JSON list of C-alpha atoms and ligand atoms in Angstrom, two decimals:
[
{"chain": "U", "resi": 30, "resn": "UNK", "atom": "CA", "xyz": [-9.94, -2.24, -32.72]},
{"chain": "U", "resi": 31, "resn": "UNK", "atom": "CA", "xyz": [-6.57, -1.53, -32.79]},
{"chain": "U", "resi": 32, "resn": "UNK", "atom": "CA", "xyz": [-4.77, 1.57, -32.13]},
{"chain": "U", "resi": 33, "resn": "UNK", "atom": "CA", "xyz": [-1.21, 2.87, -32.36]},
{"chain": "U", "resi": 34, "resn": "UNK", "atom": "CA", "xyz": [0.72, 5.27, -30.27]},
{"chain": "U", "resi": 35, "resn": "UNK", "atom": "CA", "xyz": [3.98, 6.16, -28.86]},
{"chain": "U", "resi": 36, "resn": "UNK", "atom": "CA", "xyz": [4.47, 5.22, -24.72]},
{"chain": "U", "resi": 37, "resn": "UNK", "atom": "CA", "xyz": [7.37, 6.62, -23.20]},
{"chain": "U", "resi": 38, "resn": "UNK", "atom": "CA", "xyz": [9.00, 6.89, -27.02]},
{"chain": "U", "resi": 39, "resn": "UNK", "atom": "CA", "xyz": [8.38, 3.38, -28.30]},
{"chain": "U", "resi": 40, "resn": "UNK", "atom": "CA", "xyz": [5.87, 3.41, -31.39]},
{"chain": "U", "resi": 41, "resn": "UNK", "atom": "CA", "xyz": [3.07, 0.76, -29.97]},
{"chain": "U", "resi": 42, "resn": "UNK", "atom": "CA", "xyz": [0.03, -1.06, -31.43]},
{"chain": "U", "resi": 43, "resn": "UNK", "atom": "CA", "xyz": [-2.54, -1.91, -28.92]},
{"chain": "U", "resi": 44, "resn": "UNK", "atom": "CA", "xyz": [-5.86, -4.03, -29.61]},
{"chain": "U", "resi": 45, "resn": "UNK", "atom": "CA", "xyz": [-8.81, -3.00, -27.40]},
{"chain": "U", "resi": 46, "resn": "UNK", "atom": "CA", "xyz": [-12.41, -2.70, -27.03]},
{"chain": "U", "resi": 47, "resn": "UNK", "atom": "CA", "xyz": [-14.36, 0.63, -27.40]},
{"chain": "U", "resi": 48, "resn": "UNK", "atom": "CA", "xyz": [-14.76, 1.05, -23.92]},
{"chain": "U", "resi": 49, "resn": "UNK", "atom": "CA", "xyz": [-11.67, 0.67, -22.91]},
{"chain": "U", "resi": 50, "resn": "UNK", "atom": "CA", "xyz": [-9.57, 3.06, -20.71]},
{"chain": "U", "resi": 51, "resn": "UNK", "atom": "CA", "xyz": [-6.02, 4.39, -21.87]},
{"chain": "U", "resi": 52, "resn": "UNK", "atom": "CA", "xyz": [-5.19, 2.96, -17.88]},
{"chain": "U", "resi": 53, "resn": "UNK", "atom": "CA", "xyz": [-6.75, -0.57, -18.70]},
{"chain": "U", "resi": 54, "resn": "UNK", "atom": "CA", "xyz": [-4.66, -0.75, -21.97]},
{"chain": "U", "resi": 55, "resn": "UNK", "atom": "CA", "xyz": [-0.91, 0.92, -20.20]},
{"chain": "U", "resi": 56, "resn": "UNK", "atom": "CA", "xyz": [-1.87, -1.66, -17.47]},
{"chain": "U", "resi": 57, "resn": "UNK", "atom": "CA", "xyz": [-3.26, -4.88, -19.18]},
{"chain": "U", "resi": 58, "resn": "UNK", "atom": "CA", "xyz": [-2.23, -4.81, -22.82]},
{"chain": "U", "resi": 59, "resn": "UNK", "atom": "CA", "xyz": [1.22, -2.64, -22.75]},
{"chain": "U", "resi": 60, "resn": "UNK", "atom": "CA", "xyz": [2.12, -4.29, -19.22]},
{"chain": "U", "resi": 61, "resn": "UNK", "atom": "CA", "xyz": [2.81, -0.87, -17.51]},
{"chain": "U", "resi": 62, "resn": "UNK", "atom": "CA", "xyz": [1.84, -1.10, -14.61]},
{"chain": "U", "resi": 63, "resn": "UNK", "atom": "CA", "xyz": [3.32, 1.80, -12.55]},
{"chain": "U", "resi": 64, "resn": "UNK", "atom": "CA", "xyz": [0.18, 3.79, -13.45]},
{"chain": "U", "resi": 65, "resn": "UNK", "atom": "CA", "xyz": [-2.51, 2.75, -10.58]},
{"chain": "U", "resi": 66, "resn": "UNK", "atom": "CA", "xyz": [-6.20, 2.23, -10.67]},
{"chain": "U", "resi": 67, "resn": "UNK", "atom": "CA", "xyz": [-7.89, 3.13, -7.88]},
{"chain": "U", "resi": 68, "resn": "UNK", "atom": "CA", "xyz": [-11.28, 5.09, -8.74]},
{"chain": "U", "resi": 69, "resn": "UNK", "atom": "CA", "xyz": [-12.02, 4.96, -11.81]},
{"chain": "U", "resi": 70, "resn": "UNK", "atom": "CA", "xyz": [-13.28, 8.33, -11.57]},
{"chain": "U", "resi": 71, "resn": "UNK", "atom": "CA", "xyz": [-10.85, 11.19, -11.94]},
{"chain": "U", "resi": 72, "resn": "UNK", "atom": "CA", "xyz": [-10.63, 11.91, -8.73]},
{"chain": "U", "resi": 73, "resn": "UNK", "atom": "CA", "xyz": [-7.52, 10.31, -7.10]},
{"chain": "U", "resi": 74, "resn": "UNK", "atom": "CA", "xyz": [-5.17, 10.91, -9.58]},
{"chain": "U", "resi": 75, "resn": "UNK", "atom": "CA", "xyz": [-3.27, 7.58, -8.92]},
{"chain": "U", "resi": 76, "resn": "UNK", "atom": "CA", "xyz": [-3.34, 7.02, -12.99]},
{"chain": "U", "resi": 77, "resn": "UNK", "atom": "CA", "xyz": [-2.12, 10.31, -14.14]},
{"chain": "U", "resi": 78, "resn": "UNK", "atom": "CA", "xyz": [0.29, 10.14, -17.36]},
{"chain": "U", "resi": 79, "resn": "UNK", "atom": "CA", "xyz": [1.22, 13.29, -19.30]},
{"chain": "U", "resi": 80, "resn": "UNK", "atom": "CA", "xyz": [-0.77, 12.64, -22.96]},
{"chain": "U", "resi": 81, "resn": "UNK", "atom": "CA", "xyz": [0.99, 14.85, -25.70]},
{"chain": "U", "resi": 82, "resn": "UNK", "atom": "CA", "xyz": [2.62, 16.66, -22.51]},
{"chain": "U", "resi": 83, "resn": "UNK", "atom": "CA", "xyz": [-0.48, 17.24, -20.60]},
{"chain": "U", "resi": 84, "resn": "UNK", "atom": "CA", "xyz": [-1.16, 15.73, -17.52]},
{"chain": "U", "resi": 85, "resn": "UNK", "atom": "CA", "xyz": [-4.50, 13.80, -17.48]},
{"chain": "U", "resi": 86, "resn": "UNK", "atom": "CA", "xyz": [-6.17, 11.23, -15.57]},
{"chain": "U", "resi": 87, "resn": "UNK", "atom": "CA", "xyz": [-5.47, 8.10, -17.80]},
{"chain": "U", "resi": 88, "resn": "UNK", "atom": "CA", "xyz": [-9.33, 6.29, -16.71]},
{"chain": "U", "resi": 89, "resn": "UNK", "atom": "CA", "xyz": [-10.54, 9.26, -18.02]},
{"chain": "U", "resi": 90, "resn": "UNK", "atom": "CA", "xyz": [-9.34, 8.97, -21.44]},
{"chain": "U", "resi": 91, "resn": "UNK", "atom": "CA", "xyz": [-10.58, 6.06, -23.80]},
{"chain": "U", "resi": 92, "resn": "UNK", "atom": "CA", "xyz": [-7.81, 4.22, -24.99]},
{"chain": "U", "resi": 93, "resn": "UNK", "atom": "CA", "xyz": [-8.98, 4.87, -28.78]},
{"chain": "U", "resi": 94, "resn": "UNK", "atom": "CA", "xyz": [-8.32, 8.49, -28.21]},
{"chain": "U", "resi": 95, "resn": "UNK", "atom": "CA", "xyz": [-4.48, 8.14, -27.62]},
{"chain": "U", "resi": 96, "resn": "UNK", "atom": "CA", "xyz": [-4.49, 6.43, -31.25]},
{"chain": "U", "resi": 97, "resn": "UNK", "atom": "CA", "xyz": [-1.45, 8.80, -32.84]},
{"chain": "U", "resi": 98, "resn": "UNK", "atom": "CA", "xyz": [-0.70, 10.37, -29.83]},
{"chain": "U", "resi": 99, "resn": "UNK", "atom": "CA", "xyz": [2.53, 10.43, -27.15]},
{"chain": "U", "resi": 100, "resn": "UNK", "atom": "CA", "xyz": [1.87, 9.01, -23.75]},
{"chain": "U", "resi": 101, "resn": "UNK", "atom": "CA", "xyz": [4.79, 9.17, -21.20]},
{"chain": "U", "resi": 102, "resn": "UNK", "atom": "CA", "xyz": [4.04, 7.06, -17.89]},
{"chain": "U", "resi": 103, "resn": "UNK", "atom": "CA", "xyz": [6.05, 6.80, -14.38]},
{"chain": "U", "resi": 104, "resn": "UNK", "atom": "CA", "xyz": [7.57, 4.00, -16.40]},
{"chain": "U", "resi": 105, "resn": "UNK", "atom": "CA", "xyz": [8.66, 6.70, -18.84]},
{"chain": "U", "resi": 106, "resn": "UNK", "atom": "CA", "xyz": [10.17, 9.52, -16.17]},
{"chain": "U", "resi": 107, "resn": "UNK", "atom": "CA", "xyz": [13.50, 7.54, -14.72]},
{"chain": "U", "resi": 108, "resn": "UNK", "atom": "CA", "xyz": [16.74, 7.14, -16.92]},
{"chain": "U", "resi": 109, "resn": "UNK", "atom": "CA", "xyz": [18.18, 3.50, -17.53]},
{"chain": "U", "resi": 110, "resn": "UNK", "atom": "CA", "xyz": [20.51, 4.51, -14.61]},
{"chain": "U", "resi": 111, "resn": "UNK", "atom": "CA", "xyz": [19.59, 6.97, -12.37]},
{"chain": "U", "resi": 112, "resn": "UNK", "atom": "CA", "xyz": [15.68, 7.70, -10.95]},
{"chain": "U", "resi": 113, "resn": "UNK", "atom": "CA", "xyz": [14.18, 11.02, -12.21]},
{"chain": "U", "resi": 114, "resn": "UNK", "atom": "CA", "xyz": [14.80, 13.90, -10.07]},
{"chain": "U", "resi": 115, "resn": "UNK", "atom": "CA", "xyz": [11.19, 14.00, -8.60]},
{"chain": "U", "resi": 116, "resn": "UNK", "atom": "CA", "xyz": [11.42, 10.14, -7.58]},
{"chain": "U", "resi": 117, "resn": "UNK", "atom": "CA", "xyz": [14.86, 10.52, -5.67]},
{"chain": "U", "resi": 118, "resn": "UNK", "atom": "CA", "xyz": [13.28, 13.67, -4.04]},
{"chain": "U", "resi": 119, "resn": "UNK", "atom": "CA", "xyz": [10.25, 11.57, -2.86]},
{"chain": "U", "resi": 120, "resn": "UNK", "atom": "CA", "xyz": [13.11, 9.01, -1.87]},
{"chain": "U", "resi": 121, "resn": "UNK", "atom": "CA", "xyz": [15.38, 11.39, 0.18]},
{"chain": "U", "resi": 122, "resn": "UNK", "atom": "CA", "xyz": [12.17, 13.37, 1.94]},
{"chain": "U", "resi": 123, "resn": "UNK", "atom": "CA", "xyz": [10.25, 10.44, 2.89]},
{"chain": "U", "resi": 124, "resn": "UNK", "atom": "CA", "xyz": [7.46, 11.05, 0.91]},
{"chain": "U", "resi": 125, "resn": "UNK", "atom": "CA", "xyz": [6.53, 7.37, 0.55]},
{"chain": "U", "resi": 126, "resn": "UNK", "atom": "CA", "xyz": [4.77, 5.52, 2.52]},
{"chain": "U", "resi": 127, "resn": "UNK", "atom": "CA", "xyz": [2.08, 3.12, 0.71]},
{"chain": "U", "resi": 128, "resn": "UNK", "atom": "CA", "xyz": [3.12, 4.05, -2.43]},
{"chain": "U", "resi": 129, "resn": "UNK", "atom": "CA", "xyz": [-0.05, 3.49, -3.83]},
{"chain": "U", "resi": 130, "resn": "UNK", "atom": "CA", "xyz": [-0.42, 7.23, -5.00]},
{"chain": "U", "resi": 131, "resn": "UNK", "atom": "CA", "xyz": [2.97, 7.82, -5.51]},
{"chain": "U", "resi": 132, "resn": "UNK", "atom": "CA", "xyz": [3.68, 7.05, -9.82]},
{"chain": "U", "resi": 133, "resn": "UNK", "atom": "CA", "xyz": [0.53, 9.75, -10.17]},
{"chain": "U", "resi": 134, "resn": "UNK", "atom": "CA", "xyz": [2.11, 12.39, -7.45]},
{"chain": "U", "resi": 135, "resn": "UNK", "atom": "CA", "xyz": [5.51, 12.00, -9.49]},
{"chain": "U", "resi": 136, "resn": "UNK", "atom": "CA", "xyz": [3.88, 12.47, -13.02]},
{"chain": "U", "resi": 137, "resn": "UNK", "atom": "CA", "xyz": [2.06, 15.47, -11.52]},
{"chain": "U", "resi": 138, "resn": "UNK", "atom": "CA", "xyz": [4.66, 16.95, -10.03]},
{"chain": "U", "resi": 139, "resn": "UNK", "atom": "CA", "xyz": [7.28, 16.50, -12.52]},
{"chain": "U", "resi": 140, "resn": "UNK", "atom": "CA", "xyz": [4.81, 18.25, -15.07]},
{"chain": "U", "resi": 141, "resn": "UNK", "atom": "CA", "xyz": [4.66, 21.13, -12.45]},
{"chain": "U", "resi": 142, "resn": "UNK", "atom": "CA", "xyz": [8.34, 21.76, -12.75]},
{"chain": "U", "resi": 143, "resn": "UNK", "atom": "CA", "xyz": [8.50, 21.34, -16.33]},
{"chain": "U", "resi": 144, "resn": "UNK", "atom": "CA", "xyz": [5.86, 24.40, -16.23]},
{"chain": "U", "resi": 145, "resn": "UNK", "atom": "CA", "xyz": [7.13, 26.00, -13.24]},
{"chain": "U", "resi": 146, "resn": "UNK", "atom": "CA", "xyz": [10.53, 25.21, -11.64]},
{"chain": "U", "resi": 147, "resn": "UNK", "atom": "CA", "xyz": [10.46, 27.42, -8.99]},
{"chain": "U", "resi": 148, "resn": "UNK", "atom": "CA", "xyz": [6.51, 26.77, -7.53]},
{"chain": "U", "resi": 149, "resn": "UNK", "atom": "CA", "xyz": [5.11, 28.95, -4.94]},
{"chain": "U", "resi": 150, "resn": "UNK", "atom": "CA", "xyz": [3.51, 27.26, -2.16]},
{"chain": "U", "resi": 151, "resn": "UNK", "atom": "CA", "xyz": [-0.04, 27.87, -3.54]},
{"chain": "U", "resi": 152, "resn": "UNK", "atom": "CA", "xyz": [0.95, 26.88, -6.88]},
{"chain": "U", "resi": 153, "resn": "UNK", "atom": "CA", "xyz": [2.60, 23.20, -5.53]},
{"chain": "U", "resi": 154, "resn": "UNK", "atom": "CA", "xyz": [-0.89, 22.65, -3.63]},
{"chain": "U", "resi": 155, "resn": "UNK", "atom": "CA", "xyz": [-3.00, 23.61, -6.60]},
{"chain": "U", "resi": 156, "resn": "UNK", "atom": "CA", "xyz": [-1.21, 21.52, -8.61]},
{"chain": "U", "resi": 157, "resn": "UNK", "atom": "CA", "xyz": [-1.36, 18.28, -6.11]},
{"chain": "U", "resi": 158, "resn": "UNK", "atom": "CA", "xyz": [-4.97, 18.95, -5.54]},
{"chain": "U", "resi": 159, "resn": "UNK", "atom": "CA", "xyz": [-6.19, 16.64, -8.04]},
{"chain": "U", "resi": 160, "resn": "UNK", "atom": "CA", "xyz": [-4.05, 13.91, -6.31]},
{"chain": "U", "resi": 161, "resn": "UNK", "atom": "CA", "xyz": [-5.29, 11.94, -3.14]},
{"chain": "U", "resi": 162, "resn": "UNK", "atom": "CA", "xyz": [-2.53, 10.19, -0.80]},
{"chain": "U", "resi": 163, "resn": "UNK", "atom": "CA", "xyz": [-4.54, 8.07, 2.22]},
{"chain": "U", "resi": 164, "resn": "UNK", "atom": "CA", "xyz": [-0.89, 7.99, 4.19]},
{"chain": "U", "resi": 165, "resn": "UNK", "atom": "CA", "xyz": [1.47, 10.69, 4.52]},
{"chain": "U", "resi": 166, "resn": "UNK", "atom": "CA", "xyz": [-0.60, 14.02, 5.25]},
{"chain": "U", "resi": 167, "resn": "UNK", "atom": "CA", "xyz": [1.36, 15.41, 2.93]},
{"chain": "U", "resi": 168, "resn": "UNK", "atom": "CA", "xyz": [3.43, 17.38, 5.11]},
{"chain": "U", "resi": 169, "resn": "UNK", "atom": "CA", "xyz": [6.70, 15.03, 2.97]},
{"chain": "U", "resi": 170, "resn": "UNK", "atom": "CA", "xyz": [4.65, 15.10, -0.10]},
{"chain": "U", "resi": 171, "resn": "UNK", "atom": "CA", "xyz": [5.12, 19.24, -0.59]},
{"chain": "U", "resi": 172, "resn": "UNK", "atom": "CA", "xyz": [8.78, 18.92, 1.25]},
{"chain": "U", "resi": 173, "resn": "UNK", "atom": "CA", "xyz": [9.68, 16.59, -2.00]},
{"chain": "U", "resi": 174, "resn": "UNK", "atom": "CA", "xyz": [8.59, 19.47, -4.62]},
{"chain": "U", "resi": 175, "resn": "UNK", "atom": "CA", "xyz": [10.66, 21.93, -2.69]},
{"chain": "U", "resi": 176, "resn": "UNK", "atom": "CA", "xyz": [13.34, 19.80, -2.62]},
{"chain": "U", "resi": 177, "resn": "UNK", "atom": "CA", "xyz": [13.03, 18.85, -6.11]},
{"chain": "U", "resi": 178, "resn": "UNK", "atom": "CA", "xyz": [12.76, 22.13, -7.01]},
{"chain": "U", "resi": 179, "resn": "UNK", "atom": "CA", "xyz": [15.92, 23.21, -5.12]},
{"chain": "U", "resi": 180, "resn": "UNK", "atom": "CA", "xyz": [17.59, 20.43, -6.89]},
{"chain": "U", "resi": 181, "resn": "UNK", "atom": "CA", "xyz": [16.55, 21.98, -10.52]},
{"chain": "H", "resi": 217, "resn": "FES", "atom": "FE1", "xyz": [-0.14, 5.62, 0.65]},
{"chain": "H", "resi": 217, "resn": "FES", "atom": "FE2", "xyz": [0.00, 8.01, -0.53]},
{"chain": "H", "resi": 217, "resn": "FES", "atom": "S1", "xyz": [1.64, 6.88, 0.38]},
{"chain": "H", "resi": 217, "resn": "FES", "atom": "S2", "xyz": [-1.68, 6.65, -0.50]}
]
């Protein structure tokens, strides 16, 4: 089938197969790959994109279901220039280390300051909780929301 949708504001056609995951076509059709697979599952959040401006786990969704909707990826956050505020504040606190869960950390929490600017400390955990980094302990991970947020 094929499907059409906007990613990061570019109207797109994609062909796929039923089964298909809205992270298998960003990744292998659209060639996006800043989105990562890594369970499959839901559960690591590696693949999160914001899907009509709410954060989901793109292997969750089928890639037929984004047909007429607005998908913005990690691709989708940083100006031609200049890196969105959320990646230099990952950058400057040394929140980095693999990388490997960092595109899905961004999306998440540049969706939390679009909701909240100011996040409590509960609030920033909460809304990381659905996003697994093997590397950093996290400590650098919350220090780049409060400085992000400080930054707003
Ligand atoms: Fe390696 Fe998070 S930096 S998994």
């Amino acid at each position: 089938m094929r499907i059409s949708l906007t990613v990061n504001g570019e109207p797109l056609e994609a062909d796929l197969w039923g089964g298909e995951s809205l992270l298998m076509v960003l990744r292998d059709t659209l060639e996006l790959p800043g989105s990562k697979n890594a369970c499959e599952q839901g559960e690591c959040g590696s693949c999160s994109v914001l899907l009509d401006g709410a954060l989901v786990c793109s292997c969750l969704v089928l890639g037929a279901q984004a047909e007429g909707h607005e998908v913005v990826t990690i691709e989708g956050l940083a100006g031609d220039e200049d890196l969105h505020p959320v990646q230099q504040a990952f950058v400057d606190a040394g929140a980095v280390q693999c990388g490997f869960c960092t595109p899905g950390l961004v999306v998440a929490v540049a969706d939390l300051l679009e909701r909240s600017p100011h996040p409590g400390e509960d609030e920033i955990r909460e809304a990381l909780s659905g996003n697994l980094c093997r590397c950093t302990g996290y400590a650098k991970i919350f220090d780049a929301v409060r400085l992000a947020a400080e930054r707003a």
